[in-house]
């Protein structure tokens, strides 16, 4: 672990600190600027906020550059790790997230949250639960000495399944909460935030390797993009919390209330995936990334879809933003736990 900490990038190593500072900055900007910040929140095309859309693209594109679908052929050599990932991500995680959100927002918090507001909070949690991590999992895998090639296979397969399963799962679970969901907006968000950057990253990857070399692509091109995703994430946090600044300062308790079911869900999924991996006798280098993928979320997509469906200042968008807030420190604690339990 010590060697990993020495080698991990500056931004990744202190990510929790940067997240905290950006959240505080965003809240302060939102609190002191008041309605002035609204002009940014109203810059929309097809219900998607332009500044946020650009930043989400900058978060996703560098990660998509690393996806090589030719590595999928290696999965048949060790299928159990991939099967575990798929079961956790698509048969357990979305439904456990919906369950925890329903328990807390509709039952435990019923005295302080109206049924209408509870529905939107649940919707935001569902969007998080239905989007398994595809970007930051590379960092979590690296920190736990995960197998990078197998992690790439797991991420690649999840990217493909997101294109097929995200819309029907979200639609099913949001339908259960009695919220009308505009499928055209949801499908458009998948195309904008997954399909297009995935194709762009794939084509960039193939063209540059053909023109230059894989060694040049890995050692010279990719490192230039390494901080881009995290910087875009941090700026996005500033914007989102600035848009929510007045709500947060007026109701700081809601952040804590939202965080509770999200944290419980994260640990719950990690432990299920971890002990299932041990039961299946997976190597640590495969079991650890599998647990990390299930526990963490593709929050870039969740934030974008929540904003597109419910608006920038909606409870659903707030839940996805709080998901970013709690995910980084919680995932770092799980990294430490996975390293402590290394076998």
Short mmCIF file of C-alpha atoms in Angstrom, two decimals:
data_model
loop_
_atom_site.label_atom_id
_atom_site.label_comp_id
_atom_site.label_asym_id
_atom_site.label_seq_id
_atom_site.Cartn_x
_atom_site.Cartn_y
_atom_site.Cartn_z
CA UNK A 1 0.00 0.00 0.00
CA UNK A 2 2.85 2.36 0.81
CA UNK A 3 4.34 2.00 -2.66
CA UNK A 4 0.92 2.64 -4.20
CA UNK A 5 0.54 5.81 -2.18
CA UNK A 6 3.92 7.02 -3.41
CA UNK A 7 2.97 6.36 -7.02
CA UNK A 8 -0.63 7.56 -7.08
CA UNK A 9 -1.15 10.98 -8.61
CA UNK A 10 -1.24 14.13 -6.54
CA UNK A 11 -4.92 14.82 -7.26
CA UNK A 12 -6.01 11.25 -6.55
CA UNK A 13 -4.05 11.02 -3.31
CA UNK A 14 -5.70 14.07 -1.76
CA UNK A 15 -9.04 13.71 -3.53
CA UNK A 16 -11.05 13.75 -0.30
CA UNK A 17 -9.51 17.10 0.63
CA UNK A 18 -10.17 18.59 -2.81
CA UNK A 19 -13.77 17.38 -2.71
CA UNK A 20 -14.32 18.95 0.71
CA UNK A 21 -12.76 22.26 -0.38
CA UNK A 22 -14.78 22.39 -3.60
CA UNK A 23 -18.01 21.59 -1.80
CA UNK A 24 -17.31 24.34 0.74
CA UNK A 25 -16.43 26.75 -2.09
CA UNK A 26 -19.57 25.90 -4.01
CA UNK A 27 -21.80 26.32 -0.98
CA UNK A 28 -20.17 29.67 -0.20
CA UNK A 29 -20.60 30.87 -3.80
CA UNK A 30 -24.24 29.79 -3.84
CA UNK A 31 -24.93 31.37 -0.47
CA UNK A 32 -23.36 34.76 -1.24
CA UNK A 33 -24.39 35.10 -4.89
CA UNK A 34 -28.00 34.03 -4.35
CA UNK A 35 -30.04 34.33 -7.54
CA UNK A 36 -27.04 35.61 -9.51
CA UNK A 37 -25.80 32.07 -10.08
CA UNK A 38 -29.09 31.14 -11.71
CA UNK A 39 -28.00 32.38 -15.13
CA UNK A 40 -25.57 29.44 -15.31
CA UNK A 41 -28.21 26.97 -14.19
CA UNK A 42 -30.54 28.17 -16.95
CA UNK A 43 -28.08 27.50 -19.81
CA UNK A 44 -29.77 24.36 -21.11
CA UNK A 45 -30.21 22.38 -24.32
CA UNK A 46 -32.69 19.48 -24.32
CA UNK A 47 -33.05 19.80 -20.53
CA UNK A 48 -29.30 19.32 -20.09
CA UNK A 49 -27.28 22.09 -18.43
CA UNK A 50 -24.49 23.13 -20.81
CA UNK A 51 -21.72 23.94 -18.30
CA UNK A 52 -22.38 20.70 -16.43
CA UNK A 53 -22.61 18.70 -19.67
CA UNK A 54 -19.21 19.96 -20.80
CA UNK A 55 -17.67 19.12 -17.44
CA UNK A 56 -19.25 15.64 -17.44
CA UNK A 57 -17.79 15.05 -20.88
CA UNK A 58 -14.37 16.04 -19.58
CA UNK A 59 -14.80 13.56 -16.73
CA UNK A 60 -15.88 10.65 -18.91
CA UNK A 61 -13.78 11.02 -22.07
CA UNK A 62 -10.33 10.40 -20.46
CA UNK A 63 -11.72 7.26 -18.82
CA UNK A 64 -13.17 6.05 -22.12
CA UNK A 65 -9.72 6.40 -23.70
CA UNK A 66 -8.58 3.48 -21.53
CA UNK A 67 -11.36 1.10 -22.57
CA UNK A 68 -10.16 -1.53 -25.02
CA UNK A 69 -12.97 -3.87 -25.96
CA UNK A 70 -10.51 -6.28 -27.56
CA UNK A 71 -9.66 -7.34 -23.99
CA UNK A 72 -13.14 -8.87 -23.66
CA UNK A 73 -11.84 -12.07 -25.27
CA UNK A 74 -9.78 -12.73 -22.11
CA UNK A 75 -12.86 -13.01 -19.92
CA UNK A 76 -13.52 -16.65 -20.77
CA UNK A 77 -10.27 -17.60 -19.05
CA UNK A 78 -11.54 -16.42 -15.63
CA UNK A 79 -15.30 -15.87 -15.85
CA UNK A 80 -16.23 -16.07 -12.14
CA UNK A 81 -15.01 -12.55 -11.31
CA UNK A 82 -17.04 -11.07 -14.14
CA UNK A 83 -20.11 -13.10 -13.21
CA UNK A 84 -19.84 -11.81 -9.64
CA UNK A 85 -19.58 -8.23 -10.88
CA UNK A 86 -22.62 -8.58 -13.12
CA UNK A 87 -24.78 -10.22 -10.45
CA UNK A 88 -23.89 -7.59 -7.85
CA UNK A 89 -24.26 -4.62 -10.21
CA UNK A 90 -27.43 -5.55 -12.03
CA UNK A 91 -29.38 -8.07 -9.93
CA UNK A 92 -28.70 -6.77 -6.41
CA UNK A 93 -27.37 -3.21 -6.26
CA UNK A 94 -30.17 -1.21 -7.98
CA UNK A 95 -32.84 -2.96 -5.92
CA UNK A 96 -31.02 -2.73 -2.59
CA UNK A 97 -30.45 1.00 -3.21
CA UNK A 98 -34.15 1.47 -3.96
CA UNK A 99 -35.02 -0.48 -0.81
CA UNK A 100 -32.74 1.52 1.51
CA UNK A 101 -33.92 4.80 -0.04
CA UNK A 102 -37.57 3.79 0.37
CA UNK A 103 -37.03 2.75 4.00
CA UNK A 104 -35.31 5.99 4.95
CA UNK A 105 -37.06 8.64 2.86
CA UNK A 106 -40.58 7.22 2.93
CA UNK A 107 -40.62 5.67 6.41
CA UNK A 108 -37.89 6.78 8.80
CA UNK A 109 -37.87 10.39 7.54
CA UNK A 110 -41.64 10.61 6.95
CA UNK A 111 -42.11 13.11 9.77
CA UNK A 112 -39.81 15.68 8.14
CA UNK A 113 -40.01 14.86 4.40
CA UNK A 114 -43.25 15.01 2.44
CA UNK A 115 -44.24 12.04 0.25
CA UNK A 116 -43.71 14.13 -2.89
CA UNK A 117 -40.20 15.14 -1.85
CA UNK A 118 -39.45 11.60 -0.69
CA UNK A 119 -40.26 10.34 -4.19
CA UNK A 120 -37.63 12.60 -5.73
CA UNK A 121 -35.02 11.69 -3.12
CA UNK A 122 -35.70 8.03 -3.84
CA UNK A 123 -35.40 8.72 -7.58
CA UNK A 124 -31.95 10.26 -7.10
CA UNK A 125 -30.82 7.24 -5.10
CA UNK A 126 -32.15 4.89 -7.78
CA UNK A 127 -30.16 6.72 -10.45
CA UNK A 128 -27.02 6.20 -8.37
CA UNK A 129 -27.78 2.54 -7.70
CA UNK A 130 -28.42 1.72 -11.35
CA UNK A 131 -25.08 3.13 -12.55
CA UNK A 132 -22.09 1.02 -11.47
CA UNK A 133 -18.73 2.77 -11.40
CA UNK A 134 -16.75 2.93 -14.64
CA UNK A 135 -14.23 5.71 -14.03
CA UNK A 136 -12.93 5.99 -10.47
CA UNK A 137 -12.82 2.20 -10.15
CA UNK A 138 -9.51 2.32 -12.00
CA UNK A 139 -8.16 4.36 -9.08
CA UNK A 140 -9.66 2.04 -6.44
CA UNK A 141 -8.35 -1.02 -8.29
CA UNK A 142 -4.89 0.52 -8.53
CA UNK A 143 -4.82 1.34 -4.82
CA UNK A 144 -5.70 -2.24 -3.88
CA UNK A 145 -3.25 -3.85 -6.31
CA UNK A 146 -6.06 -5.09 -8.50
CA UNK A 147 -5.43 -6.82 -11.81
CA UNK A 148 -5.57 -3.88 -14.28
CA UNK A 149 -6.43 -6.01 -17.32
CA UNK A 150 -9.26 -7.81 -15.57
CA UNK A 151 -10.54 -4.53 -14.15
CA UNK A 152 -10.61 -3.21 -17.70
CA UNK A 153 -12.66 -6.23 -18.78
CA UNK A 154 -15.11 -5.69 -15.91
CA UNK A 155 -15.46 -2.00 -16.73
CA UNK A 156 -15.83 -2.66 -20.46
CA UNK A 157 -18.62 -5.18 -19.94
CA UNK A 158 -20.38 -2.82 -17.53
CA UNK A 159 -20.19 -0.04 -20.12
CA UNK A 160 -21.91 -2.29 -22.62
CA UNK A 161 -24.59 -3.39 -20.17
CA UNK A 162 -25.29 0.19 -19.06
CA UNK A 163 -26.35 0.93 -22.62
CA UNK A 164 -28.95 -1.85 -22.46
CA UNK A 165 -29.95 -2.18 -18.80
CA UNK A 166 -29.80 1.34 -17.32
CA UNK A 167 -32.94 2.67 -18.99
CA UNK A 168 -35.28 -0.29 -18.23
CA UNK A 169 -34.01 -0.71 -14.63
CA UNK A 170 -34.36 2.99 -13.85
CA UNK A 171 -37.72 3.08 -15.58
CA UNK A 172 -38.94 0.06 -13.61
CA UNK A 173 -37.79 1.37 -10.24
CA UNK A 174 -38.96 4.94 -10.84
CA UNK A 175 -42.28 3.54 -11.95
CA UNK A 176 -42.58 1.79 -8.61
CA UNK A 177 -42.14 5.16 -6.89
CA UNK A 178 -45.06 6.53 -8.96
CA UNK A 179 -42.87 9.07 -10.74
CA UNK A 180 -43.55 9.61 -14.42
CA UNK A 181 -40.30 9.17 -16.31
CA UNK A 182 -39.69 10.68 -19.78
CA UNK A 183 -37.89 7.82 -21.50
CA UNK A 184 -36.75 10.04 -24.38
CA UNK A 185 -34.79 12.24 -21.96
CA UNK A 186 -33.29 9.22 -20.22
CA UNK A 187 -32.27 7.57 -23.49
CA UNK A 188 -30.85 10.87 -24.76
CA UNK A 189 -28.76 11.18 -21.60
CA UNK A 190 -27.33 7.68 -22.12
CA UNK A 191 -26.43 8.55 -25.70
CA UNK A 192 -24.90 11.91 -24.77
CA UNK A 193 -22.99 10.81 -21.69
CA UNK A 194 -22.10 7.18 -22.50
CA UNK A 195 -22.44 6.22 -26.16
CA UNK A 196 -20.81 9.28 -27.75
CA UNK A 197 -17.84 9.59 -25.36
CA UNK A 198 -17.40 5.80 -25.48
CA UNK A 199 -17.19 5.89 -29.28
CA UNK A 200 -14.95 8.97 -29.20
CA UNK A 201 -12.60 7.36 -26.70
CA UNK A 202 -12.55 4.05 -28.58
CA UNK A 203 -11.81 5.71 -31.93
CA UNK A 204 -9.14 7.95 -30.40
CA UNK A 205 -7.56 4.90 -28.79
CA UNK A 206 -7.49 2.91 -32.04
CA UNK A 207 -6.35 5.74 -34.32
CA UNK A 208 -3.52 6.96 -32.09
CA UNK A 209 -2.19 3.45 -31.43
CA UNK A 210 -2.22 2.76 -35.16
CA UNK A 211 -0.48 6.04 -36.02
CA UNK A 212 1.95 6.09 -33.10
CA UNK A 213 2.26 3.07 -30.83
CA UNK A 214 0.65 1.60 -27.75
CA UNK A 215 3.72 2.53 -25.71
CA UNK A 216 3.44 6.18 -26.81
CA UNK A 217 -0.30 6.19 -26.14
CA UNK A 218 0.17 4.81 -22.62
CA UNK A 219 3.27 6.72 -21.58
CA UNK A 220 2.83 10.07 -23.37
CA UNK A 221 -0.81 10.64 -24.37
CA UNK A 222 -2.80 9.22 -21.45
CA UNK A 223 -0.80 10.96 -18.67
CA UNK A 224 -1.77 14.34 -20.16
CA UNK A 225 -5.43 13.51 -19.57
CA UNK A 226 -4.98 11.95 -16.14
CA UNK A 227 -5.83 15.09 -14.08
CA UNK A 228 -8.55 16.25 -16.49
CA UNK A 229 -11.29 13.98 -15.11
CA UNK A 230 -10.62 14.92 -11.51
CA UNK A 231 -10.33 18.65 -12.23
CA UNK A 232 -13.61 18.48 -14.15
CA UNK A 233 -15.18 16.60 -11.23
CA UNK A 234 -14.02 19.25 -8.77
CA UNK A 235 -15.30 22.13 -10.90
CA UNK A 236 -18.59 20.26 -11.33
CA UNK A 237 -18.86 19.96 -7.55
CA UNK A 238 -18.34 23.70 -7.19
CA UNK A 239 -21.08 24.39 -9.73
CA UNK A 240 -23.56 21.86 -8.36
CA UNK A 241 -23.11 22.94 -4.78
CA UNK A 242 -23.29 26.58 -5.85
CA UNK A 243 -26.65 25.84 -7.48
CA UNK A 244 -27.73 24.08 -4.26
CA UNK A 245 -25.95 26.54 -1.95
CA UNK A 246 -29.00 28.26 -0.54
CA UNK A 247 -30.80 24.95 0.05
CA UNK A 248 -27.81 23.49 1.87
CA UNK A 249 -27.24 26.51 4.12
CA UNK A 250 -30.95 26.72 4.91
CA UNK A 251 -31.31 22.96 5.52
CA UNK A 252 -27.89 21.51 6.40
CA UNK A 253 -29.56 18.56 8.11
CA UNK A 254 -30.82 17.25 4.77
CA UNK A 255 -27.25 16.52 3.64
CA UNK A 256 -26.74 14.25 6.64
CA UNK A 257 -30.13 12.60 6.16
CA UNK A 258 -29.42 11.88 2.50
CA UNK A 259 -25.92 10.58 3.26
CA UNK A 260 -27.07 7.90 5.73
CA UNK A 261 -28.79 5.46 3.29
CA UNK A 262 -26.10 6.05 0.67
CA UNK A 263 -23.31 5.13 3.09
CA UNK A 264 -25.19 2.06 4.32
CA UNK A 265 -25.76 0.94 0.72
CA UNK A 266 -22.08 1.35 -0.14
CA UNK A 267 -20.84 -0.80 2.74
CA UNK A 268 -23.64 -3.32 2.24
CA UNK A 269 -22.75 -3.92 -1.42
CA UNK A 270 -19.02 -4.03 -0.72
CA UNK A 271 -19.38 -6.71 1.96
CA UNK A 272 -21.71 -8.84 -0.19
CA UNK A 273 -19.32 -8.67 -3.16
CA UNK A 274 -16.20 -9.18 -1.03
CA UNK A 275 -17.41 -12.27 0.84
CA UNK A 276 -19.02 -13.71 -2.29
CA UNK A 277 -15.65 -13.33 -4.01
CA UNK A 278 -13.94 -15.12 -1.16
CA UNK A 279 -16.54 -17.89 -1.33
CA UNK A 280 -15.87 -18.24 -5.06
CA UNK A 281 -12.11 -18.41 -4.30
CA UNK A 282 -11.30 -15.41 -6.49
CA UNK A 283 -7.77 -14.01 -6.27
CA UNK A 284 -7.49 -10.79 -4.29
CA UNK A 285 -6.51 -8.91 -7.47
CA UNK A 286 -9.92 -9.78 -8.99
CA UNK A 287 -12.11 -9.88 -5.88
CA UNK A 288 -11.10 -6.41 -4.70
CA UNK A 289 -11.93 -4.52 -7.94
CA UNK A 290 -15.18 -6.50 -8.24
CA UNK A 291 -16.22 -5.30 -4.79
CA UNK A 292 -15.12 -1.74 -5.58
CA UNK A 293 -17.09 -1.61 -8.84
CA UNK A 294 -20.24 -2.71 -7.05
CA UNK A 295 -19.81 -0.37 -4.09
CA UNK A 296 -19.06 2.77 -6.09
CA UNK A 297 -21.23 4.56 -8.62
CA UNK A 298 -21.02 6.10 -12.07
CA UNK A 299 -22.00 9.39 -10.45
CA UNK A 300 -21.21 11.44 -13.58
CA UNK A 301 -24.06 9.70 -15.38
CA UNK A 302 -26.36 9.74 -12.32
CA UNK A 303 -25.85 13.48 -11.81
CA UNK A 304 -26.43 14.22 -15.49
CA UNK A 305 -29.62 12.15 -15.73
CA UNK A 306 -30.98 13.54 -12.44
CA UNK A 307 -30.44 17.08 -13.70
CA UNK A 308 -32.00 16.27 -17.07
CA UNK A 309 -35.05 14.55 -15.55
CA UNK A 310 -35.74 16.63 -12.47
CA UNK A 311 -33.75 19.88 -12.75
CA UNK A 312 -30.58 21.28 -11.25
CA UNK A 313 -32.14 22.30 -7.95
CA UNK A 314 -34.24 19.18 -7.45
CA UNK A 315 -33.97 16.79 -4.49
CA UNK A 316 -33.02 14.03 -6.96
CA UNK A 317 -30.03 16.05 -8.20
CA UNK A 318 -29.07 16.82 -4.60
CA UNK A 319 -29.01 13.09 -3.76
CA UNK A 320 -26.64 12.35 -6.64
CA UNK A 321 -24.37 15.23 -5.59
CA UNK A 322 -24.34 14.00 -1.99
CA UNK A 323 -23.45 10.63 -3.48
CA UNK A 324 -20.25 12.21 -4.80
CA UNK A 325 -19.61 13.75 -1.39
CA UNK A 326 -19.86 10.48 0.56
CA UNK A 327 -18.41 8.17 -2.08
CA UNK A 328 -14.82 9.40 -2.03
CA UNK A 329 -14.14 9.13 1.73
CA UNK A 330 -16.19 5.91 2.03
CA UNK A 331 -14.40 4.29 -0.90
CA UNK A 332 -11.03 5.30 0.52
CA UNK A 333 -12.02 3.55 3.76
CA UNK A 334 -12.93 0.44 1.75
CA UNK A 335 -9.58 0.62 -0.06
CA UNK A 336 -7.89 0.53 3.35
CA UNK A 337 -10.10 -2.38 4.40
CA UNK A 338 -9.39 -4.35 1.22
CA UNK A 339 -5.67 -3.86 1.74
CA UNK A 340 -5.93 -4.89 5.37
CA UNK A 341 -7.76 -8.06 4.33
CA UNK A 342 -5.39 -8.84 1.44
CA UNK A 343 -4.94 -12.58 1.00
#
